[in-house]
CSV table of C-alpha atoms and ligand atoms in Angstrom, one decimal:
chain,number,residue,atom,x,y,z
A,1,MET,CA,31.9,30.6,-23.3
A,2,GLN,CA,31.6,26.9,-22.5
A,3,PHE,CA,29.1,25.6,-20.0
A,4,MET,CA,30.1,22.5,-17.7
A,5,PRO,CA,27.2,20.0,-17.4
A,6,VAL,CA,25.5,20.0,-14.1
A,7,THR,CA,25.7,16.7,-12.1
A,8,ILE,CA,23.3,16.0,-9.2
A,9,LEU,CA,23.4,13.0,-6.9
A,10,ALA,CA,20.1,12.5,-5.1
A,11,VAL,CA,18.8,10.3,-2.4
A,12,GLU,CA,15.3,9.6,-1.2
A,13,SER,CA,14.4,7.8,2.1
A,14,SER,CA,11.1,9.4,3.2
A,15,CYS,CA,9.2,6.0,3.7
A,16,ASP,CA,10.1,2.5,2.8
A,17,GLU,CA,12.1,2.8,-0.4
A,18,THR,CA,15.9,3.6,-0.3
A,19,SER,CA,16.7,5.2,-3.6
A,20,ALA,CA,19.7,7.0,-5.3
A,21,SER,CA,19.9,8.8,-8.7
A,22,VAL,CA,22.3,10.6,-10.8
A,23,CYS,CA,21.0,13.4,-13.1
A,24,VAL,CA,23.2,15.2,-15.6
A,25,ASP,CA,21.8,18.4,-17.0
A,26,GLY,CA,18.1,17.4,-16.3
A,27,LYS,CA,18.6,14.0,-17.8
A,28,ILE,CA,18.3,10.9,-15.4
A,29,LEU,CA,21.3,8.6,-15.9
A,30,SER,CA,20.3,6.1,-13.0
A,31,ASN,CA,17.4,5.6,-10.5
A,32,TYR,CA,18.2,2.8,-8.3
A,33,ILE,CA,15.4,1.7,-5.8
A,34,ALA,CA,15.8,-0.7,-3.0
A,35,ASN,CA,12.2,-1.9,-1.8
A,36,GLN,CA,11.9,-3.0,1.8
A,37,THR,CA,10.1,-6.3,2.1
A,38,VAL,CA,10.5,-6.5,5.9
A,39,HIS,CA,7.1,-4.7,6.3
A,40,GLU,CA,5.0,-7.1,4.4
A,41,LYS,CA,4.0,-9.4,7.2
A,42,TYR,CA,2.9,-6.4,9.5
A,43,GLY,CA,0.3,-5.1,6.9
A,44,GLY,CA,1.9,-1.6,6.8
A,45,VAL,CA,5.3,0.2,7.1
A,46,VAL,CA,6.9,-0.2,10.6
A,47,PRO,CA,8.9,3.0,11.1
A,48,GLU,CA,11.7,1.6,13.1
A,49,LEU,CA,12.3,-1.2,10.7
A,50,ALA,CA,12.3,1.3,7.8
A,51,SER,CA,15.1,3.3,9.4
A,52,ARG,CA,17.2,0.2,10.0
A,53,ALA,CA,16.7,-1.0,6.5
A,54,HIS,CA,17.6,2.6,5.1
A,55,MET,CA,20.8,2.4,7.0
A,56,GLN,CA,21.7,-1.1,5.5
A,57,ASN,CA,20.7,0.0,2.0
A,58,ILE,CA,21.9,3.6,1.7
A,59,VAL,CA,25.5,3.0,0.8
A,60,PRO,CA,25.2,0.1,-1.6
A,61,VAL,CA,22.2,2.0,-3.2
A,62,VAL,CA,24.3,5.1,-3.8
A,63,ASP,CA,27.1,3.0,-5.0
A,64,ALA,CA,24.9,1.3,-7.6
A,65,ALA,CA,23.4,4.4,-8.8
A,66,ILE,CA,26.8,6.0,-9.5
A,67,LYS,CA,28.0,3.1,-11.2
A,68,GLU,CA,25.1,2.7,-13.3
A,69,ALA,CA,25.3,6.4,-14.4
A,70,ASN,CA,29.1,5.8,-15.2
A,71,CYS,CA,29.9,8.6,-12.9
A,72,GLN,CA,32.6,9.4,-10.3
A,73,LEU,CA,32.1,11.1,-7.0
A,74,LYS,CA,34.6,13.9,-8.0
A,75,ASN,CA,32.1,14.9,-11.0
A,76,ILE,CA,29.2,15.6,-8.7
A,77,ASP,CA,28.3,19.1,-8.5
A,78,ALA,CA,25.7,19.0,-5.6
A,79,ILE,CA,23.9,16.4,-3.3
A,80,ALA,CA,20.1,16.6,-3.2
A,81,PHE,CA,18.0,14.7,-0.5
A,82,THR,CA,14.5,14.5,0.6
A,83,GLN,CA,14.2,16.8,3.7
A,84,ALA,CA,10.5,16.4,4.3
A,85,PRO,CA,7.7,15.3,4.7
A,86,GLY,CA,7.9,11.6,5.6
A,87,LEU,CA,8.8,9.2,8.5
A,88,ILE,CA,11.4,11.2,10.6
A,89,GLY,CA,13.8,8.1,11.3
A,90,SER,CA,13.8,7.4,7.6
A,91,LEU,CA,14.3,11.0,6.5
A,92,LEU,CA,17.1,11.3,9.0
A,93,VAL,CA,19.1,8.4,7.5
A,94,GLY,CA,19.2,10.0,3.9
A,95,GLY,CA,19.5,13.4,5.4
A,96,GLN,CA,22.5,12.5,7.5
A,97,PHE,CA,24.1,10.6,4.6
A,98,ALA,CA,23.6,13.6,2.1
A,99,LYS,CA,25.1,16.0,4.6
A,100,SER,CA,28.1,13.8,5.4
A,101,LEU,CA,28.9,13.3,1.7
A,102,ALA,CA,28.3,17.0,1.0
A,103,LEU,CA,30.9,18.0,3.7
A,104,SER,CA,33.4,15.5,2.7
A,105,LEU,CA,33.2,16.4,-1.0
A,106,ASN,CA,33.0,20.1,-0.3
A,107,LYS,CA,29.9,20.3,-2.5
A,108,PRO,CA,26.7,22.2,-1.9
A,109,LEU,CA,23.6,20.4,-0.4
A,110,ILE,CA,20.1,20.7,-1.8
A,111,ALA,CA,17.0,20.1,0.4
A,112,VAL,CA,14.0,18.8,-1.5
A,113,HIS,CA,10.3,18.8,-0.6
A,114,HIS,CA,9.1,15.1,-1.4
A,115,MET,CA,5.6,16.3,-2.6
A,116,GLN,CA,7.1,19.0,-4.9
A,117,ALA,CA,9.5,16.4,-6.3
A,118,HIS,CA,6.6,14.1,-7.1
A,119,VAL,CA,5.1,16.9,-9.1
A,120,LEU,CA,8.3,17.6,-10.9
A,121,ALA,CA,8.7,13.9,-12.0
A,122,ASN,CA,6.6,15.1,-14.8
A,123,LEU,CA,9.6,17.2,-16.1
A,124,ILE,CA,11.8,14.2,-16.4
A,125,ALA,CA,10.8,12.9,-19.9
A,126,GLU,CA,9.6,14.3,-22.9
A,127,PRO,CA,7.0,15.5,-23.8
A,128,LYS,CA,7.1,17.8,-20.7
A,129,PRO,CA,4.2,20.1,-19.6
A,130,SER,CA,4.5,23.8,-20.2
A,131,PHE,CA,3.9,26.1,-17.3
A,132,PRO,CA,1.6,26.8,-15.4
A,133,PHE,CA,0.3,23.3,-15.1
A,134,LEU,CA,-1.9,21.4,-12.7
A,135,CYS,CA,-0.9,18.2,-10.9
A,136,LEU,CA,-2.9,15.7,-9.2
A,137,THR,CA,-0.6,13.9,-6.6
A,138,VAL,CA,-2.0,10.6,-5.4
A,139,SER,CA,0.0,8.4,-3.1
A,140,GLY,CA,-0.4,6.3,0.1
A,141,GLY,CA,0.1,9.4,2.3
A,142,HIS,CA,-1.0,12.3,0.2
A,143,THR,CA,-3.8,13.5,-2.1
A,144,GLN,CA,-3.3,16.9,-3.6
A,145,ILE,CA,-4.0,19.2,-6.4
A,146,VAL,CA,-1.1,21.7,-7.1
A,147,VAL,CA,-0.7,24.7,-9.4
A,148,CYS,CA,2.8,24.5,-10.8
A,149,GLU,CA,3.9,28.1,-12.1
A,150,SER,CA,7.7,27.2,-12.4
A,151,PRO,CA,10.0,24.3,-11.1
A,152,THR,CA,10.4,26.4,-8.0
A,153,SER,CA,7.1,27.9,-7.5
A,154,MET,CA,4.1,25.7,-6.6
A,155,LYS,CA,0.8,26.0,-4.6
A,156,VAL,CA,-1.4,23.5,-3.1
A,157,ILE,CA,-5.1,24.4,-4.1
A,158,GLY,CA,-6.8,21.2,-2.9
A,159,GLU,CA,-6.0,18.3,-0.6
A,160,THR,CA,-7.4,15.5,1.5
A,161,ILE,CA,-8.9,16.3,4.9
A,162,ASP,CA,-8.6,12.9,6.1
A,163,ASP,CA,-7.3,9.6,4.2
A,164,ALA,CA,-5.3,9.7,1.1
A,165,ALA,CA,-6.2,8.0,-2.1
A,166,GLY,CA,-3.8,5.3,-1.8
A,167,GLU,CA,-4.9,4.8,1.8
A,168,ALA,CA,-8.5,4.5,0.7
A,169,PHE,CA,-7.4,1.8,-1.7
A,170,ASP,CA,-5.4,0.0,1.0
A,171,LYS,CA,-8.0,0.3,3.7
A,172,SER,CA,-10.7,-1.0,1.4
A,173,ALA,CA,-8.6,-3.9,0.4
A,174,LYS,CA,-8.0,-4.7,4.0
A,175,LEU,CA,-11.8,-4.8,4.7
A,176,LEU,CA,-12.1,-7.3,1.8
A,177,GLY,CA,-9.3,-9.5,3.4
A,178,LEU,CA,-6.7,-8.7,0.8
A,179,PRO,CA,-3.0,-8.2,1.8
A,180,TYR,CA,-1.0,-4.9,2.1
A,181,PRO,CA,-0.7,-2.9,-0.1
A,182,GLY,CA,-4.1,-3.8,-1.5
A,183,GLY,CA,-4.3,-0.9,-4.1
A,184,PRO,CA,-2.8,-2.9,-6.9
A,185,LEU,CA,-5.0,-6.0,-6.1
A,186,ILE,CA,-8.1,-3.9,-6.2
A,187,ASP,CA,-6.9,-2.7,-9.5
A,188,LYS,CA,-6.4,-6.3,-10.7
A,189,TYR,CA,-9.8,-7.6,-9.7
A,190,ALA,CA,-11.6,-4.5,-10.8
A,191,LYS,CA,-10.6,-5.3,-14.5
A,192,GLU,CA,-13.0,-8.2,-14.3
A,193,GLY,CA,-15.7,-6.5,-12.5
A,194,ASP,CA,-18.9,-4.4,-13.2
A,195,ALA,CA,-18.3,-0.8,-11.8
A,196,THR,CA,-21.9,0.0,-11.9
A,197,ARG,CA,-23.1,-2.7,-9.7
A,198,PHE,CA,-22.6,-1.2,-6.2
A,199,LYS,CA,-23.0,2.6,-5.9
A,200,PHE,CA,-20.9,3.8,-3.0
A,201,PRO,CA,-21.9,7.3,-2.0
A,202,GLU,CA,-19.8,10.2,-3.2
A,203,PRO,CA,-18.8,12.6,-0.3
A,204,GLN,CA,-19.8,16.2,-0.5
A,205,ILE,CA,-16.7,18.2,0.1
A,206,PRO,CA,-16.5,21.9,-0.6
A,207,ASP,CA,-13.7,23.5,-2.6
A,208,LEU,CA,-11.0,21.4,-4.1
A,209,ASN,CA,-10.5,19.4,-1.0
A,210,PHE,CA,-11.0,15.5,-0.8
A,211,SER,CA,-12.4,13.1,1.8
A,212,PHE,CA,-12.2,9.4,1.7
A,213,SER,CA,-12.8,8.2,5.4
A,214,GLY,CA,-16.6,8.2,4.7
A,215,LEU,CA,-16.1,5.9,1.7
A,216,LYS,CA,-14.2,3.5,4.0
A,217,THR,CA,-17.0,3.5,6.6
A,218,SER,CA,-19.7,2.9,3.8
A,219,ILE,CA,-17.8,-0.2,2.6
A,220,LEU,CA,-17.4,-1.4,6.0
A,221,TYR,CA,-21.2,-1.3,6.5
A,222,PHE,CA,-21.9,-2.5,3.0
A,223,LEU,CA,-19.9,-5.7,3.8
A,224,GLN,CA,-21.3,-6.2,7.3
A,225,ASN,CA,-24.7,-6.1,5.5
A,226,ALA,CA,-23.2,-8.5,2.9
A,227,GLY,CA,-24.6,-6.1,0.2
A,228,LYS,CA,-28.3,-6.8,1.1
A,229,SER,CA,-30.2,-4.0,-0.8
A,230,ASN,CA,-26.9,-2.2,-1.1
A,231,LEU,CA,-27.1,-0.9,2.4
A,232,PHE,CA,-24.4,1.5,3.4
A,233,LYS,CA,-25.8,2.1,6.8
A,234,GLU,CA,-24.9,0.7,10.2
A,235,GLU,CA,-27.2,-2.4,10.3
A,236,PHE,CA,-25.1,-5.4,10.5
A,237,THR,CA,-27.5,-7.9,9.2
A,238,ALA,CA,-25.0,-10.5,7.9
A,239,THR,CA,-23.0,-13.1,9.9
A,240,GLU,CA,-19.2,-13.4,9.4
A,241,GLU,CA,-19.7,-16.4,7.1
A,242,GLU,CA,-22.3,-14.6,5.0
A,243,LYS,CA,-19.9,-11.7,4.7
A,244,LYS,CA,-17.0,-13.9,3.6
A,245,GLU,CA,-19.3,-15.7,1.0
A,246,PHE,CA,-20.6,-12.6,-0.4
A,247,ILE,CA,-17.0,-11.1,-0.6
A,248,ASN,CA,-15.9,-14.2,-2.5
A,249,ASN,CA,-18.8,-14.4,-4.8
A,250,ASN,CA,-18.7,-10.7,-5.7
A,251,LEU,CA,-15.0,-9.7,-5.4
A,252,ALA,CA,-14.5,-8.4,-9.0
A,253,ASP,CA,-17.8,-6.3,-8.9
A,254,ILE,CA,-17.0,-4.8,-5.5
A,255,CYS,CA,-13.5,-4.0,-6.4
A,256,ALA,CA,-14.6,-2.3,-9.6
A,257,SER,CA,-17.3,-0.3,-7.7
A,258,ILE,CA,-14.8,0.9,-5.0
A,259,GLN,CA,-12.3,1.8,-7.6
A,260,HIS,CA,-14.9,3.6,-9.9
A,261,ARG,CA,-16.0,5.8,-6.8
A,262,ILE,CA,-12.3,6.6,-5.8
A,263,VAL,CA,-11.7,7.6,-9.4
A,264,THR,CA,-14.6,9.7,-9.9
A,265,ILE,CA,-14.0,11.6,-6.6
A,266,LEU,CA,-10.4,12.3,-8.0
A,267,ILE,CA,-11.4,13.2,-11.6
A,268,ASN,CA,-14.4,15.4,-10.6
A,269,LYS,CA,-12.1,17.6,-8.4
A,270,LEU,CA,-9.5,17.7,-11.1
A,271,LYS,CA,-12.1,18.9,-13.4
A,272,LYS,CA,-13.4,21.6,-11.2
A,273,ALA,CA,-9.7,22.8,-10.5
A,274,SER,CA,-9.2,23.1,-14.3
A,275,ILE,CA,-12.4,25.3,-14.6
A,276,GLU,CA,-11.5,27.5,-11.7
A,277,THR,CA,-7.9,28.0,-12.7
A,278,GLY,CA,-8.2,28.1,-16.6
A,279,ILE,CA,-5.4,25.7,-16.8
A,280,TYR,CA,-5.6,22.8,-19.3
A,281,ASN,CA,-2.1,21.1,-18.8
A,282,ILE,CA,-2.8,18.4,-16.4
A,283,CYS,CA,-0.4,16.0,-14.8
A,284,LEU,CA,-0.7,13.0,-12.5
A,285,ALA,CA,1.9,11.9,-9.9
A,286,GLY,CA,2.2,9.6,-7.1
A,287,GLY,CA,1.9,5.7,-6.6
A,288,VAL,CA,-1.8,5.7,-7.3
A,289,SER,CA,-1.4,7.0,-10.7
A,290,ALA,CA,-0.4,3.4,-11.6
A,291,ASN,CA,-4.1,2.5,-11.3
A,292,SER,CA,-5.5,1.4,-14.6
A,293,GLY,CA,-8.8,2.9,-13.9
A,294,LEU,CA,-7.4,6.3,-12.9
A,295,ARG,CA,-5.2,6.5,-16.0
A,296,LYS,CA,-8.0,5.5,-18.3
A,297,ALA,CA,-10.6,8.1,-16.7
A,298,PHE,CA,-7.7,10.8,-16.8
A,299,GLU,CA,-7.1,10.2,-20.4
A,300,GLU,CA,-10.8,10.3,-21.3
A,301,ALA,CA,-11.3,13.4,-19.3
A,302,GLY,CA,-8.4,14.8,-21.2
A,303,LYS,CA,-10.1,14.1,-24.6
A,304,LYS,CA,-13.4,15.4,-23.3
A,305,TYR,CA,-12.3,18.6,-21.7
A,306,HIS,CA,-9.3,19.4,-24.1
A,307,TRP,CA,-6.7,18.8,-21.7
A,308,GLN,CA,-3.0,18.1,-22.4
A,309,THR,CA,-2.3,15.2,-20.1
A,310,PHE,CA,1.0,13.8,-18.8
A,311,ILE,CA,1.9,10.8,-16.6
A,312,PRO,CA,5.4,10.0,-15.6
A,313,ALA,CA,6.7,6.6,-16.3
A,314,PHE,CA,5.9,4.2,-13.4
A,315,GLU,CA,9.3,4.1,-11.9
A,316,TYR,CA,9.0,7.8,-11.3
A,317,CYS,CA,5.3,7.6,-10.0
A,318,THR,CA,6.3,5.6,-6.9
A,319,ASP,CA,8.8,6.8,-4.4
A,320,ASN,CA,12.1,7.3,-6.2
A,321,ALA,CA,15.3,9.4,-6.1
A,322,GLY,CA,15.0,10.4,-9.8
A,323,MET,CA,12.2,12.9,-9.0
A,324,ILE,CA,14.5,14.3,-6.1
A,325,ALA,CA,17.3,14.5,-8.7
A,326,ILE,CA,15.3,16.5,-11.2
A,327,THR,CA,14.0,18.8,-8.3
A,328,GLY,CA,17.6,19.2,-7.2
A,329,TYR,CA,18.6,20.2,-10.7
A,330,TYR,CA,16.2,23.0,-10.9
A,331,LYS,CA,17.0,24.2,-7.5
A,332,PHE,CA,20.6,24.2,-8.4
A,333,LEU,CA,19.9,26.3,-11.5
A,334,ALA,CA,17.9,28.7,-9.1
A,335,GLY,CA,20.7,28.7,-6.7
A,336,GLN,CA,18.6,27.3,-3.8
A,337,PHE,CA,21.0,25.5,-1.6
A,338,ALA,CA,20.7,24.4,2.0
A,339,ASP,CA,22.9,24.9,4.9
A,340,LEU,CA,24.5,21.9,6.6
A,341,SER,CA,22.4,22.9,9.7
A,342,VAL,CA,19.2,22.1,7.9
A,343,SER,CA,17.2,19.5,9.7
A,344,SER,CA,14.8,16.8,8.4
A,345,THR,CA,11.2,17.2,9.4
A,346,ALA,CA,8.0,14.8,9.2
A,347,ARG,CA,5.7,17.6,8.2
A,348,ALA,CA,6.4,20.5,6.1
A,349,GLU,CA,4.7,23.6,4.8
A,350,TRP,CA,5.1,24.5,1.0
B,401,KG4,O1,3.8,7.0,-4.0
B,401,KG4,P1,3.7,5.6,-3.3
B,401,KG4,O2,4.5,4.6,-4.0
B,401,KG4,O3,4.2,5.9,-1.9
B,401,KG4,C1,3.8,6.8,-0.9
B,401,KG4,O4,4.5,7.9,-1.0
B,401,KG4,O5,2.7,6.6,-0.4
B,401,KG4,O6,2.3,5.2,-3.3
B,401,KG4,C2,1.9,4.0,-2.7
B,401,KG4,C3,0.3,3.9,-2.7
B,401,KG4,C4,-0.2,2.6,-2.0
B,401,KG4,O7,-1.2,3.1,-1.2
B,401,KG4,C5,-0.6,1.6,-3.0
B,401,KG4,O8,-1.6,0.8,-2.6
B,401,KG4,C6,-1.0,2.5,-4.2
B,401,KG4,O9,-0.1,3.6,-4.0
B,401,KG4,N1,-0.9,2.0,-5.4
B,401,KG4,C7,-2.0,1.7,-6.0
B,401,KG4,C8,-1.8,1.0,-7.3
B,401,KG4,N2,-0.3,0.8,-7.4
B,401,KG4,C9,0.0,1.5,-6.1
B,401,KG4,N3,-3.4,1.9,-5.9
B,401,KG4,C10,-4.3,1.5,-6.8
B,401,KG4,N4,-4.0,0.9,-7.9
B,401,KG4,C11,-2.7,0.6,-8.3
B,401,KG4,N5,-2.4,-0.1,-9.4
B,402,ZN,ZN1,5.6,9.7,-2.2
């Protein structure tokens, strides 16, 4: 008996990246991503502008992904799209596009959960983690620890109760007067700094959950006190001028200390999750896994605690359609198709 290859076309539009990908038998042949620069001057993503940019980008991006994969529309077996969670206007553009294409080509539709796709980005390249594995997903909108039993069976065992890890990086950067998104800049300055110089408090959150909002507040007070005696309390002893001067003179050490605290919060919970579940195959996912401090601490923890560690290539860590395509592929194999009446939702349970 001869098996035909399974070809999936996937689109991702949950936030501010418009992306399309073609995947054949679990191999990603293209992963085209259009970044939206329109938000830069606003210091964050503007939902309405994101939806409009998706509408402009979606057709050329899908065209580019199909061409790059050297594929034709008639060879596509199913269309996968990000159904949730995300910005509703952005999700709707990709969702409506996917539905229209599925209807016109008379092909099945596959609805993908964006956070599950981040986890399954770890199945794109060799070596792949074996099941079950743990995944720490760290992005601008989410921070979760997930147990993944199979490509279609996952459970969240810990998550943030307030800000996401990426938000913690971006908000800290904003307090330092750095532009959005500040995460990569904190990473850059941290490389030259002393991470032990300023000891930001570690939040005491039970279970496997995270909290980053207290860290943001302690950084705010610390800067308002211009680092005098390492105060993290609401004292406000410094003038605006003193604060700026303090930041300018100590930027690398402040960034290294902030990064160190965020990374230790993440790694400590991951360690706890591994002990509690007895799982030693451990993955990272999401845009913050680009952080050099986190990568280093993750690899070091792996050596120390005998973990098998996995991190997807950078293009599959930030928002991308390749991860939607690989998830679509496994859902196709499991026969998990969506009806054309499926609706996009900003929030979604697992
Ligand atoms: O996964 P992602 O691309 O988009 C979301 O789904 O949110 O993650 C974006 C987040 C931003 O908060 C950004 O500052 C952060 O990832 N980020 C970093 C680094 N690169 C991206 N944070 C710290 N260090 C980095 N090198
Ligand atoms: Zn994401």
